[in-house]
Amino acid sequence: MNGLEIREMRVRFGGLTAVDGVSLTAPGGRITGLIGPNGAGKTTIFNACTGLVRPESGQVRLDGEDLMGLSVPARARRGVGRTFQRMELFDSLTVAENVRLGREAGQAGGNAVRHVVARRSDGEQVRAVTEATLELCDITHIADRTAGALSTGQRRLVELARTLAGRFSMLLLDEPSSGLDRYETERFAEILRRAVADRGLGILLVEHDMSLVMTTCEHIYVVDFGRPIFDGTPIQVQTSEAVRAAYLGSDAA
Amino acid sequence: MRDFFPFIIAGLVTGSVYGLAATGLVLSYQTSGIFNFGHGAIAAVGAYLFFQLRQEWGVPWPIAGVVVLVIAGLVIGYVFERLARGLEGTSTAARVVATVGVLIAIQGLLTATYGPAARDSRTFLPTHVFSIGGVNVGLDQVIVFLVALGATAALTQYLRLTATGSAMRAVVDDSQLLDLAGTNPTRVRRTSWAIGSAFAALSGVLLAPAIGLDPLLLTLLVIQAFGAAAIGRFSSLPLTFGGGLVVGLIASLSTKYVSQYQVLSGFPAAVPFIVLFVVLVFARRGWLAELGTSAARKVGRRPHASRRARIVGVVSLIAVVAAAPFFAGPRLPVYSTALVFVLVFASLRLLVVTSGQVSLCHATFAAVGATTFAHLAGGAGLPWLLALLLAGLLAVPVGAVVAVPAIRLSGLFLALATFGFGILVERLVFPMAIMFGKGGQVTAPRPDLGVFDTNTPKGFYYVAVVIVILGLAGIHAANRSRLGRLLRGMADSPVALATLGTSVNITRVIVFCLSAFFAAVAGALFASFSGTVGGVSFPSFLSLTLVVVLAIAGGGELLAPVVAAVALQIVPSYVRNATFNDYLPVLFGVSAVAVAVLSNPRLDVDARLRALGTRVHWRDRTSRIAVRARAVGAEGRP
């Protein structure tokens, strides 16, 4: 099976069940949505997929390979990349260095020698990828600025560019458009569509901006209180009673 | 069996005092999130104040005791409470630097006032000896034990029975509760600092007659307390007191055993650090949660000097360094030492600033380099340069050993583990033949460069210039390379780096190894320069001073190590005023506290200071390792 597959994931913090039996499939070459009210457990699902949180039970597979026993960096090297809701940029580095590290971090990997000495072919590759990604995300003009000093919109693009520079086949994007204005969001969506179309990348998108979700995703999963409550096409989700009930009174953004 | 009783009793008595001190330490840590490296310094202040009142001014001891406790509780406690509030929201490294700064300032102040030699502290308790089941016990021992136990028990009761007490207990159990407890949080914190400081002072007063009035020994009492606190997981008060007893007992009983083995003579004194190190290294993940750190950070607006300005700066610096023999006169050896320290500081900066790891055992790396070099170049007769390189390389595994706790721990606990490691090596390994040996010193040759005479001050100075420039160039190259990016990335966000595919554990080990290499080369150079070098040149206390001075020296890659070395080595040689030099550590300590408080992101001092034409460079990123990982985990909780 191509893409990311989550089966019956259950995550518990103490007595609290944050994720309760979620299953979903995010195939390659497509953008899949994951929505739900605040605190529904979306970020926890991401943390469990990337290894930052250990689920109590369930399976996570990428292209058929079981990821559960692997460490955070090992999962990343298998091809799962992510961004963070609160953005985890390398603030004291420049934009170009951030994007470079997107590729170099994986090349260094778990190999002490590769931390220090790059493979001969690496240098060329890194340069080309960095340049192309900066171009794709339209941030070439700020390449030499320090990431910590940028606006939220620019920082979101830098974080996206950093994961796009890596050798990931599946990206988990955690509310990438929060803090962006209308225009920036549209530009963001365009970059995502291109990355998917050009490279066959799979994307699992957690998002509160419904117009972004409805226009980019082919299939959408809805969770509430850690439980899956619905999944279907954007049209089906928009017309679902269950989804409306879950959002009613909460933040139907 | 009977042979053991005296050791058990002595161990229980000193252990109870360790427990008392540790209880105070844990209490203030739990309520404020500030782990006070200066806790032992409060004990020292208490002991000296008691000495001053009783032995110098003739105040009866009960009155002197009460005055000491009141001053420690109210005045020192208040000062620490304010300091803790100023540090709220700063990074772990800033906190470590601030309280280590307090330690250095107080230690310096006491040394400047009373001299470095131990003063005789007369016992004030009745020393009548009586026999329990055939074992002689001093009445003073019984009293000390009962006072320590009583104070801790009283604290436990206070926590149980009073409103402020139960608020404190709630906080000790779960520090997040402070703001929910419905009690005035400032009063809770102030009370806990008052009690914590009074306990520290009391332990100093009780311990002084036994170990003598020695500013360093008393200041380092804090480490016995660290060991005890580690057993109490830095949170449980009764376990902490019990931990004090355990540390005291093991140390005391081991004196009986090791008296047969010369090699292990340092063991009893090293027990608390062994306990600390072992607990930290073998603690289960999540067992030790660091308190009070926040994800707040200062956005890195690194002031970039223009390329031209930097080149001009480097060139003029090299010119000054090259010309030093012509203006330094008889002080040239001081300049050589300063050069060595530039390399030491640069290697420390790689660790602390570039990669965001706190290390308090840097002098140990230098000592390893110095002794290895002496054995290889002096003893084994290897060529000078080869021995220098090998000295650096052989320190690499030592760096790797230190990095073991770094992999699992972070921030505060890493700082504690490195501190423990440094003292462990100093007490246990320094006297062994592989390091300084029984004589306490080793000899090392200077290089033989044919017609170029390296035995003159000027000749060796230029050797040092070349080696140090090569070292700096190496560090600079590392900084600019892929490794440098990985290190800076790790300092900014280890979580991000890991999710991009780097095994950050390996990154951490590498930076410790690299830093140890350069520090060891510097140590080797120092040995070669000194000819004869002893363990006293690399006291573990020096590691604390190094971190503090680097913190106040600014953030420049080249400038900070130079400024730090000048402040530590060259300035004191030019100031003829002995008083100034005596008080220099006080100045360092106080400045470090100020720098740490000013680094608080909640203060917008940056803008204000920029207006004054100064900049605060001390940025530190260590806390993020653990904290951010937790924040990421917490984010998803509904």
Tab-separated table of N, CA, C and O in Angstrom, chain B residues 38-78:
chain	number	residue	atom	x	y	z
B	38	GLY	N	24.028	27.965	44.224
B	38	GLY	CA	24.624	28.762	45.292
B	38	GLY	C	24.130	28.362	46.678
B	38	GLY	O	24.389	29.058	47.654
B	39	HIS	N	23.426	27.248	46.760
B	39	HIS	CA	22.872	26.815	48.042
B	39	HIS	C	23.971	26.602	49.086
B	39	HIS	O	23.829	27.004	50.238
B	40	GLY	N	25.071	25.993	48.655
B	40	GLY	CA	26.187	25.775	49.573
B	40	GLY	C	26.844	27.086	49.984
B	40	GLY	O	27.392	27.205	51.081
B	41	ALA	N	26.778	28.067	49.079
B	41	ALA	CA	27.347	29.372	49.406
B	41	ALA	C	26.574	30.019	50.544
B	41	ALA	O	27.141	30.715	51.382
B	42	ILE	N	25.263	29.768	50.599
B	42	ILE	CA	24.476	30.288	51.721
B	42	ILE	C	24.943	29.619	53.017
B	42	ILE	O	25.077	30.260	54.054
B	43	ALA	N	25.218	28.317	52.921
B	43	ALA	CA	25.733	27.598	54.082
B	43	ALA	C	27.045	28.229	54.545
B	43	ALA	O	27.269	28.425	55.743
B	44	ALA	N	27.893	28.572	53.566
B	44	ALA	CA	29.166	29.186	53.914
B	44	ALA	C	28.950	30.538	54.584
B	44	ALA	O	29.593	30.867	55.591
B	45	VAL	N	28.032	31.341	54.035
B	45	VAL	CA	27.731	32.638	54.637
B	45	VAL	C	27.265	32.441	56.074
B	45	VAL	O	27.715	33.133	56.995
B	46	GLY	N	26.378	31.473	56.273
B	46	GLY	CA	25.878	31.207	57.617
B	46	GLY	C	27.007	30.855	58.569
B	46	GLY	O	27.115	31.410	59.665
B	47	ALA	N	27.898	29.972	58.125
B	47	ALA	CA	28.993	29.533	58.982
B	47	ALA	C	29.931	30.695	59.327
B	47	ALA	O	30.353	30.855	60.464
B	48	TYR	N	30.234	31.527	58.320
B	48	TYR	CA	31.149	32.639	58.573
B	48	TYR	C	30.509	33.724	59.433
B	48	TYR	O	31.169	34.344	60.273
B	49	LEU	N	29.218	33.939	59.211
B	49	LEU	CA	28.524	34.939	60.015
B	49	LEU	C	28.530	34.500	61.487
B	49	LEU	O	28.780	35.293	62.402
B	50	PHE	N	28.281	33.215	61.667
B	50	PHE	CA	28.279	32.642	63.015
B	50	PHE	C	29.661	32.800	63.640
B	50	PHE	O	29.800	33.225	64.787
B	51	PHE	N	30.679	32.494	62.852
B	51	PHE	CA	32.072	32.636	63.295
B	51	PHE	C	32.354	34.078	63.705
B	51	PHE	O	32.921	34.360	64.759
B	52	GLN	N	31.940	35.013	62.833
B	52	GLN	CA	32.186	36.426	63.075
B	52	GLN	C	31.520	36.858	64.389
B	52	GLN	O	32.145	37.489	65.234
B	53	LEU	N	30.284	36.523	64.555
B	53	LEU	CA	29.534	36.948	65.731
B	53	LEU	C	30.108	36.322	67.001
B	53	LEU	O	30.349	36.995	67.987
B	54	ARG	N	30.347	35.015	66.926
B	54	ARG	CA	30.688	34.300	68.143
B	54	ARG	C	32.165	34.429	68.494
B	54	ARG	O	32.518	34.798	69.606
B	55	GLN	N	33.013	34.180	67.498
B	55	GLN	CA	34.428	34.116	67.830
B	55	GLN	C	35.125	35.467	67.711
B	55	GLN	O	36.116	35.704	68.363
B	56	GLU	N	34.642	36.342	66.850
B	56	GLU	CA	35.301	37.631	66.698
B	56	GLU	C	34.667	38.671	67.620
B	56	GLU	O	35.344	39.526	68.158
B	57	TRP	N	33.346	38.623	67.749
B	57	TRP	CA	32.674	39.648	68.533
B	57	TRP	C	32.189	39.150	69.889
B	57	TRP	O	31.622	39.901	70.667
B	58	GLY	N	32.368	37.882	70.136
B	58	GLY	CA	32.049	37.363	71.455
B	58	GLY	C	30.577	37.253	71.799
B	58	GLY	O	30.199	37.224	72.967
B	59	VAL	N	29.737	37.205	70.789
B	59	VAL	CA	28.309	37.021	71.056
B	59	VAL	C	28.077	35.578	71.511
B	59	VAL	O	28.642	34.659	70.932
B	60	PRO	N	27.264	35.372	72.566
B	60	PRO	CA	26.979	33.990	72.981
B	60	PRO	C	26.386	33.189	71.824
B	60	PRO	O	25.595	33.734	71.038
B	61	TRP	N	26.737	31.893	71.760
B	61	TRP	CA	26.374	31.154	70.561
B	61	TRP	C	24.873	31.016	70.294
B	61	TRP	O	24.446	31.044	69.137
B	62	PRO	N	24.018	30.889	71.355
B	62	PRO	CA	22.592	30.771	71.008
B	62	PRO	C	22.071	32.017	70.297
B	62	PRO	O	21.306	31.931	69.335
B	63	ILE	N	22.529	33.202	70.776
B	63	ILE	CA	22.082	34.447	70.141
B	63	ILE	C	22.645	34.533	68.725
B	63	ILE	O	21.945	34.850	67.754
B	64	ALA	N	23.927	34.205	68.603
B	64	ALA	CA	24.554	34.231	67.274
B	64	ALA	C	23.811	33.316	66.313
B	64	ALA	O	23.543	33.681	65.162
B	65	GLY	N	23.432	32.158	66.825
B	65	GLY	CA	22.719	31.199	65.976
B	65	GLY	C	21.392	31.760	65.479
B	65	GLY	O	21.061	31.672	64.292
B	66	VAL	N	20.657	32.383	66.409
B	66	VAL	CA	19.356	32.937	66.025
B	66	VAL	C	19.548	34.057	64.996
B	66	VAL	O	18.845	34.119	63.974
B	67	VAL	N	20.528	34.923	65.238
B	67	VAL	CA	20.781	36.031	64.314
B	67	VAL	C	21.098	35.481	62.921
B	67	VAL	O	20.571	35.953	61.905
B	68	VAL	N	21.936	34.458	62.873
B	68	VAL	CA	22.307	33.868	61.577
B	68	VAL	C	21.068	33.345	60.852
B	68	VAL	O	20.856	33.621	59.672
B	69	LEU	N	20.240	32.606	61.581
B	69	LEU	CA	19.062	32.027	60.944
B	69	LEU	C	18.105	33.105	60.452
B	69	LEU	O	17.536	33.009	59.359
B	70	VAL	N	17.929	34.146	61.268
B	70	VAL	CA	17.005	35.217	60.874
B	70	VAL	C	17.531	35.950	59.638
B	70	VAL	O	16.800	36.183	58.668
B	71	ILE	N	18.832	36.275	59.670
B	71	ILE	CA	19.404	36.975	58.512
B	71	ILE	C	19.325	36.099	57.265
B	71	ILE	O	18.911	36.538	56.189
B	72	ALA	N	19.703	34.825	57.432
B	72	ALA	CA	19.679	33.934	56.266
B	72	ALA	C	18.258	33.802	55.734
B	72	ALA	O	18.009	33.923	54.534
B	73	GLY	N	17.318	33.587	56.654
B	73	GLY	CA	15.949	33.373	56.220
B	73	GLY	C	15.349	34.606	55.578
B	73	GLY	O	14.811	34.543	54.471
B	74	LEU	N	15.455	35.736	56.268
B	74	LEU	CA	14.752	36.919	55.786
B	74	LEU	C	15.513	37.632	54.681
B	74	LEU	O	14.967	37.896	53.610
B	75	VAL	N	16.789	37.928	54.925
B	75	VAL	CA	17.523	38.741	53.956
B	75	VAL	C	17.921	37.909	52.735
B	75	VAL	O	17.543	38.212	51.603
B	76	ILE	N	18.659	36.825	52.976
B	76	ILE	CA	19.133	36.024	51.840
B	76	ILE	C	17.950	35.396	51.117
B	76	ILE	O	17.886	35.385	49.887
B	77	GLY	N	16.989	34.899	51.902
B	77	GLY	CA	15.801	34.307	51.294
B	77	GLY	C	15.092	35.309	50.397
B	77	GLY	O	14.670	34.978	49.283
B	78	TYR	N	14.977	36.551	50.875
B	78	TYR	CA	14.300	37.585	50.091
B	78	TYR	C	15.058	37.854	48.791
B	78	TYR	O	14.472	37.928	47.711
